[in-house]
Amino acid sequence: MRKRMVGEPITIARIARDLALTPRTLQRHLVKEGTGYQPLLDDVRRTTAQRLLTATDLGDAEIAFLLGFAELNSFTRAFRGWEGTTPRLWRARLLPRSA
């Protein structure tokens, strides 16, 4: 999934096609592993967002685009659900600027 994040929506059909599976077969495999497509996508997006916020100077809008979010506010809302704060505040707490 992480490799497919290039600024466009990451659909289950696209991932299934890359794995030479049907979307339904991929869903069955994920259920067998105790997860689903959306939780897996959220986890990949969350860890990638954290990495990009920590290791780059990319802005929130650029990160949102790279993660396949259609709009910045969608990314901000998702990030707030994951971390309890906005990407900007999360980065500021992690990397305090010297005065």
Coordinates of N, CA, C and O in Angstrom, one line a residue:
M1 N 0.8 -1.2 0.0 CA 0.0 0.0 0.0 C 0.9 1.3 0.0 O 0.6 2.2 -0.7
R2 N 1.9 1.2 0.8 CA 2.7 2.4 0.9 C 3.3 2.8 -0.4 O 3.4 4.0 -0.7
K3 N 3.7 1.8 -1.2 CA 4.3 2.1 -2.5 C 3.3 2.7 -3.5 O 3.7 3.4 -4.4
R4 N 2.0 2.5 -3.3 CA 1.0 3.0 -4.2 C 0.5 4.3 -3.8 O -0.3 4.9 -4.5
M5 N 0.9 4.9 -2.7 CA 0.5 6.2 -2.3 C 1.3 7.2 -3.1 O 2.4 7.6 -2.8
V6 N 0.7 7.7 -4.1 CA 1.3 8.6 -5.0 C 0.3 9.8 -5.4 O 0.3 10.3 -6.5
G7 N -0.5 10.1 -4.4 CA -1.4 11.3 -4.7 C -2.7 10.9 -5.2 O -3.5 11.8 -5.6
E8 N -3.1 9.7 -5.4 CA -4.4 9.3 -5.9 C -5.0 8.3 -4.9 O -4.3 7.7 -4.1
P9 N -6.3 8.2 -4.9 CA -7.0 7.3 -4.0 C -6.4 5.8 -4.1 O -6.2 5.3 -5.2
I10 N -6.3 5.2 -2.9 CA -5.8 3.8 -2.9 C -7.0 2.9 -2.6 O -7.5 2.8 -1.5
T11 N -7.5 2.3 -3.7 CA -8.7 1.5 -3.6 C -8.3 0.0 -3.4 O -7.2 -0.4 -3.8
I12 N -9.2 -0.7 -2.9 CA -9.0 -2.1 -2.7 C -8.9 -2.8 -4.0 O -8.1 -3.8 -4.2
A13 N -9.6 -2.3 -5.0 CA -9.5 -2.9 -6.4 C -8.1 -2.8 -6.9 O -7.5 -3.7 -7.6
R14 N -7.5 -1.6 -6.7 CA -6.1 -1.3 -7.2 C -5.1 -2.2 -6.5 O -4.2 -2.8 -7.1
I15 N -5.2 -2.3 -5.2 CA -4.3 -3.2 -4.4 C -4.5 -4.7 -4.8 O -3.5 -5.4 -5.0
A16 N -5.7 -5.1 -4.9 CA -6.0 -6.5 -5.3 C -5.4 -6.8 -6.7 O -4.8 -7.8 -6.9
R17 N -5.6 -5.9 -7.6 CA -5.0 -6.0 -9.0 C -3.5 -6.2 -8.9 O -2.9 -7.0 -9.6
D18 N -2.8 -5.4 -8.1 CA -1.4 -5.4 -7.9 C -0.9 -6.8 -7.4 O 0.2 -7.3 -7.7
L19 N -1.8 -7.4 -6.6 CA -1.5 -8.7 -6.0 C -2.0 -9.9 -6.8 O -2.0 -11.0 -6.3
A20 N -2.6 -9.6 -8.0 CA -3.2 -10.6 -8.8 C -4.3 -11.3 -8.1 O -4.5 -12.6 -8.2
L21 N -5.2 -10.6 -7.4 CA -6.3 -11.1 -6.7 C -7.5 -10.3 -7.1 O -7.4 -9.2 -7.6
T22 N -8.7 -10.9 -6.8 CA -9.9 -10.1 -6.9 C -10.1 -9.4 -5.6 O -9.6 -9.8 -4.6
P23 N -10.8 -8.3 -5.7 CA -11.1 -7.5 -4.4 C -11.7 -8.4 -3.3 O -11.3 -8.3 -2.2
R24 N -12.6 -9.3 -3.7 CA -13.3 -10.1 -2.7 C -12.3 -11.1 -2.1 O -12.3 -11.4 -0.9
T25 N -11.4 -11.7 -2.9 CA -10.4 -12.6 -2.4 C -9.5 -11.9 -1.4 O -9.1 -12.4 -0.4
L26 N -9.1 -10.7 -1.8 CA -8.2 -9.9 -0.9 C -9.0 -9.6 0.4 O -8.4 -9.8 1.5
Q27 N -10.2 -9.3 0.4 CA -11.0 -9.1 1.6 C -11.0 -10.3 2.4 O -10.9 -10.3 3.7
R28 N -11.2 -11.5 1.8 CA -11.3 -12.7 2.6 C -9.9 -13.0 3.3 O -9.9 -13.4 4.4
H29 N -8.8 -12.8 2.6 CA -7.5 -12.9 3.2 C -7.3 -12.0 4.3 O -6.8 -12.4 5.4
L30 N -7.7 -10.8 4.2 CA -7.6 -9.8 5.3 C -8.4 -10.2 6.5 O -7.9 -10.1 7.7
V31 N -9.6 -10.7 6.3 CA -10.5 -11.1 7.4 C -9.9 -12.3 8.1 O -9.8 -12.4 9.3
K32 N -9.3 -13.2 7.3 CA -8.6 -14.4 7.9 C -7.5 -13.9 8.8 O -7.2 -14.6 9.8
E33 N -6.8 -12.8 8.5 CA -5.7 -12.3 9.3 C -6.2 -11.4 10.4 O -5.4 -10.8 11.1
G34 N -7.5 -11.2 10.5 CA -8.1 -10.5 11.6 C -8.1 -9.0 11.4 O -8.2 -8.2 12.3
T35 N -8.1 -8.6 10.1 CA -8.2 -7.1 9.8 C -9.1 -6.9 8.6 O -9.7 -7.9 8.1
G36 N -9.1 -5.7 8.1 CA -9.9 -5.4 7.0 C -9.1 -4.4 6.2 O -8.1 -3.9 6.6
Y37 N -9.6 -4.0 5.0 CA -8.9 -3.1 4.1 C -8.8 -1.7 4.8 O -7.7 -1.1 4.8
Q38 N -9.9 -1.2 5.3 CA -9.8 0.2 5.8 C -8.9 0.3 7.1 O -8.1 1.2 7.1
P39 N -9.0 -0.6 8.0 CA -8.0 -0.5 9.1 C -6.6 -0.6 8.7 O -5.7 0.1 9.2
L40 N -6.3 -1.5 7.7 CA -5.0 -1.6 7.2 C -4.5 -0.3 6.5 O -3.4 0.1 6.8
L41 N -5.4 0.2 5.7 CA -5.0 1.5 5.0 C -4.8 2.6 6.0 O -3.8 3.4 5.9
D42 N -5.7 2.7 7.1 CA -5.5 3.7 8.1 C -4.2 3.5 8.8 O -3.5 4.5 9.1
D43 N -3.8 2.3 9.1 CA -2.5 2.1 9.8 C -1.3 2.5 8.9 O -0.4 3.1 9.4
V44 N -1.4 2.1 7.7 CA -0.3 2.5 6.7 C -0.2 4.1 6.6 O 0.8 4.7 6.7
R45 N -1.4 4.7 6.5 CA -1.4 6.2 6.4 C -0.9 6.8 7.7 O -0.2 7.8 7.6
R46 N -1.3 6.3 8.8 CA -0.9 6.8 10.1 C 0.6 6.8 10.2 O 1.3 7.8 10.6
T47 N 1.2 5.6 10.0 CA 2.7 5.4 10.2 C 3.4 6.2 9.2 O 4.5 6.8 9.5
T48 N 2.9 6.3 8.0 CA 3.6 7.1 6.9 C 3.5 8.6 7.3 O 4.5 9.3 7.1
A49 N 2.3 9.1 7.7 CA 2.2 10.5 8.1 C 3.2 10.8 9.2 O 3.8 11.8 9.2
Q50 N 3.3 9.9 10.2 CA 4.2 10.2 11.4 C 5.6 10.3 10.8 O 6.4 11.2 11.2
R51 N 6.0 9.4 10.0 CA 7.3 9.4 9.4 C 7.6 10.7 8.6 O 8.7 11.3 8.8
L52 N 6.7 11.1 7.8 CA 6.8 12.3 7.0 C 6.9 13.5 7.8 O 7.6 14.4 7.5
L53 N 6.0 13.6 8.9 CA 6.0 14.7 9.7 C 7.3 14.8 10.5 O 7.8 15.9 10.9
T54 N 7.9 13.7 10.9 CA 9.1 13.7 11.7 C 10.4 13.9 10.8 O 11.3 14.6 11.2
A55 N 10.4 13.3 9.6 CA 11.7 13.3 8.9 C 11.8 14.3 7.7 O 12.8 14.3 7.0
T56 N 10.7 15.0 7.4 CA 10.7 15.9 6.3 C 10.2 17.3 6.7 O 9.6 17.4 7.8
D57 N 10.3 18.2 5.8 CA 9.8 19.6 6.0 C 8.5 19.7 5.1 O 8.1 20.9 5.0
L58 N 8.0 18.6 4.6 CA 6.7 18.7 3.8 C 5.6 19.3 4.6 O 5.5 19.1 5.8
G59 N 4.8 20.1 3.9 CA 3.6 20.7 4.6 C 2.5 19.7 4.7 O 2.5 18.7 4.1
D60 N 1.5 20.1 5.5 CA 0.4 19.2 5.8 C -0.3 18.9 4.5 O -0.7 17.7 4.2
A61 N -0.5 19.8 3.6 CA -1.2 19.6 2.3 C -0.5 18.6 1.4 O -1.1 17.8 0.8
E62 N 0.9 18.8 1.4 CA 1.7 17.8 0.6 C 1.6 16.4 1.1 O 1.5 15.5 0.4
I63 N 1.6 16.3 2.4 CA 1.5 15.0 3.1 C 0.2 14.4 2.8 O 0.0 13.2 2.4
A64 N -0.9 15.2 2.9 CA -2.2 14.7 2.6 C -2.3 14.2 1.2 O -2.9 13.1 1.0
F65 N -1.7 14.9 0.3 CA -1.7 14.5 -1.1 C -1.0 13.1 -1.3 O -1.5 12.2 -2.0
L66 N 0.2 13.0 -0.7 CA 1.0 11.8 -0.8 C 0.3 10.6 -0.2 O 0.5 9.5 -0.7
L67 N -0.5 10.8 0.8 CA -1.2 9.7 1.4 C -2.5 9.4 0.7 O -3.3 8.5 1.2
G68 N -2.9 10.1 -0.3 CA -4.1 9.8 -1.1 C -5.4 10.4 -0.6 O -6.4 10.0 -1.0
F69 N -5.2 11.4 0.3 CA -6.4 12.1 0.8 C -6.8 13.1 -0.3 O -6.0 13.8 -0.9
A70 N -8.1 13.2 -0.5 CA -8.6 14.2 -1.6 C -8.5 15.6 -1.1 O -8.3 16.5 -1.9
E71 N -8.6 15.9 0.2 CA -8.5 17.2 0.7 C -7.7 17.3 2.0 O -7.7 16.3 2.8
L72 N -7.1 18.4 2.3 CA -6.3 18.6 3.5 C -7.2 18.4 4.7 O -6.7 17.7 5.7
N73 N -8.4 18.8 4.7 CA -9.3 18.7 5.9 C -9.6 17.2 6.2 O -9.7 16.8 7.4
S74 N -9.6 16.4 5.2 CA -9.8 14.9 5.4 C -8.6 14.3 6.1 O -8.8 13.5 7.0
F75 N -7.4 14.7 5.7 CA -6.2 14.2 6.4 C -6.2 14.8 7.8 O -5.9 14.0 8.7
T76 N -6.5 16.0 8.0 CA -6.4 16.6 9.3 C -7.4 15.9 10.3 O -7.1 15.6 11.4
R77 N -8.6 15.6 9.8 CA -9.6 14.9 10.6 C -9.2 13.5 10.9 O -9.3 13.1 12.0
A78 N -8.6 12.8 9.9 CA -8.1 11.4 10.2 C -7.0 11.5 11.2 O -6.9 10.7 12.1
F79 N -6.0 12.4 11.0 CA -4.9 12.5 11.9 C -5.3 12.8 13.3 O -4.8 12.2 14.3
R80 N -6.3 13.7 13.5 CA -6.8 14.0 14.8 C -7.4 12.8 15.4 O -7.3 12.5 16.6
G81 N -8.1 11.9 14.6 CA -8.7 10.7 15.2 C -7.6 9.7 15.6 O -7.7 9.0 16.6
W82 N -6.5 9.7 14.9 CA -5.4 8.8 15.2 C -4.6 9.3 16.4 O -4.2 8.5 17.3
E83 N -4.3 10.6 16.5 CA -3.3 11.1 17.4 C -3.9 12.0 18.5 O -3.2 12.5 19.4
G84 N -5.2 12.4 18.3 CA -5.8 13.4 19.2 C -5.4 14.8 19.0 O -5.7 15.6 19.9
T85 N -4.7 15.1 17.9 CA -4.3 16.5 17.7 C -4.1 16.7 16.2 O -4.2 15.7 15.4
T86 N -3.8 17.9 15.7 CA -3.6 18.1 14.3 C -2.2 17.7 13.9 O -1.3 17.7 14.8
P87 N -1.9 17.5 12.7 CA -0.5 17.2 12.2 C 0.4 18.3 12.6 O 1.6 18.1 13.1
R88 N 0.0 19.6 12.5 CA 0.9 20.7 12.8 C 1.3 20.7 14.3 O 2.4 20.9 14.6
L89 N 0.3 20.5 15.1 CA 0.6 20.5 16.6 C 1.4 19.3 17.0 O 2.3 19.4 17.8
W90 N 1.1 18.2 16.4 CA 1.9 16.9 16.6 C 3.4 17.1 16.3 O 4.2 16.8 17.1
R91 N 3.6 17.7 15.1 CA 5.0 18.0 14.7 C 5.6 19.0 15.6 O 6.8 18.8 16.0
A92 N 4.9 20.0 16.0 CA 5.5 21.1 16.9 C 5.9 20.5 18.2 O 6.9 20.9 18.8
R93 N 5.1 19.6 18.8 CA 5.4 18.9 20.1 C 6.6 18.0 19.9 O 7.4 17.9 20.9
L94 N 6.7 17.3 18.8 CA 7.7 16.4 18.6 C 9.1 17.1 18.3 O 10.1 16.6 18.8
L95 N 9.0 18.1 17.5 CA 10.2 18.8 17.1 C 10.2 20.3 17.6 O 10.0 21.2 16.8
P96 N 10.3 20.5 18.9 CA 10.2 21.9 19.3 C 11.3 22.8 18.7 O 12.4 22.3 18.6
R97 N 10.9 23.9 18.3 CA 11.9 24.9 17.7 C 12.6 25.6 18.8 O 12.0 26.0 19.8
S98 N 13.9 25.8 18.6 CA 14.6 26.6 19.6 C 14.4 28.1 19.4 O 14.2 28.6 18.3
A99 N 14.3 28.8 20.5 CA 14.0 30.2 20.5 C 15.1 31.1 20.0 O 16.2 30.8 20.1

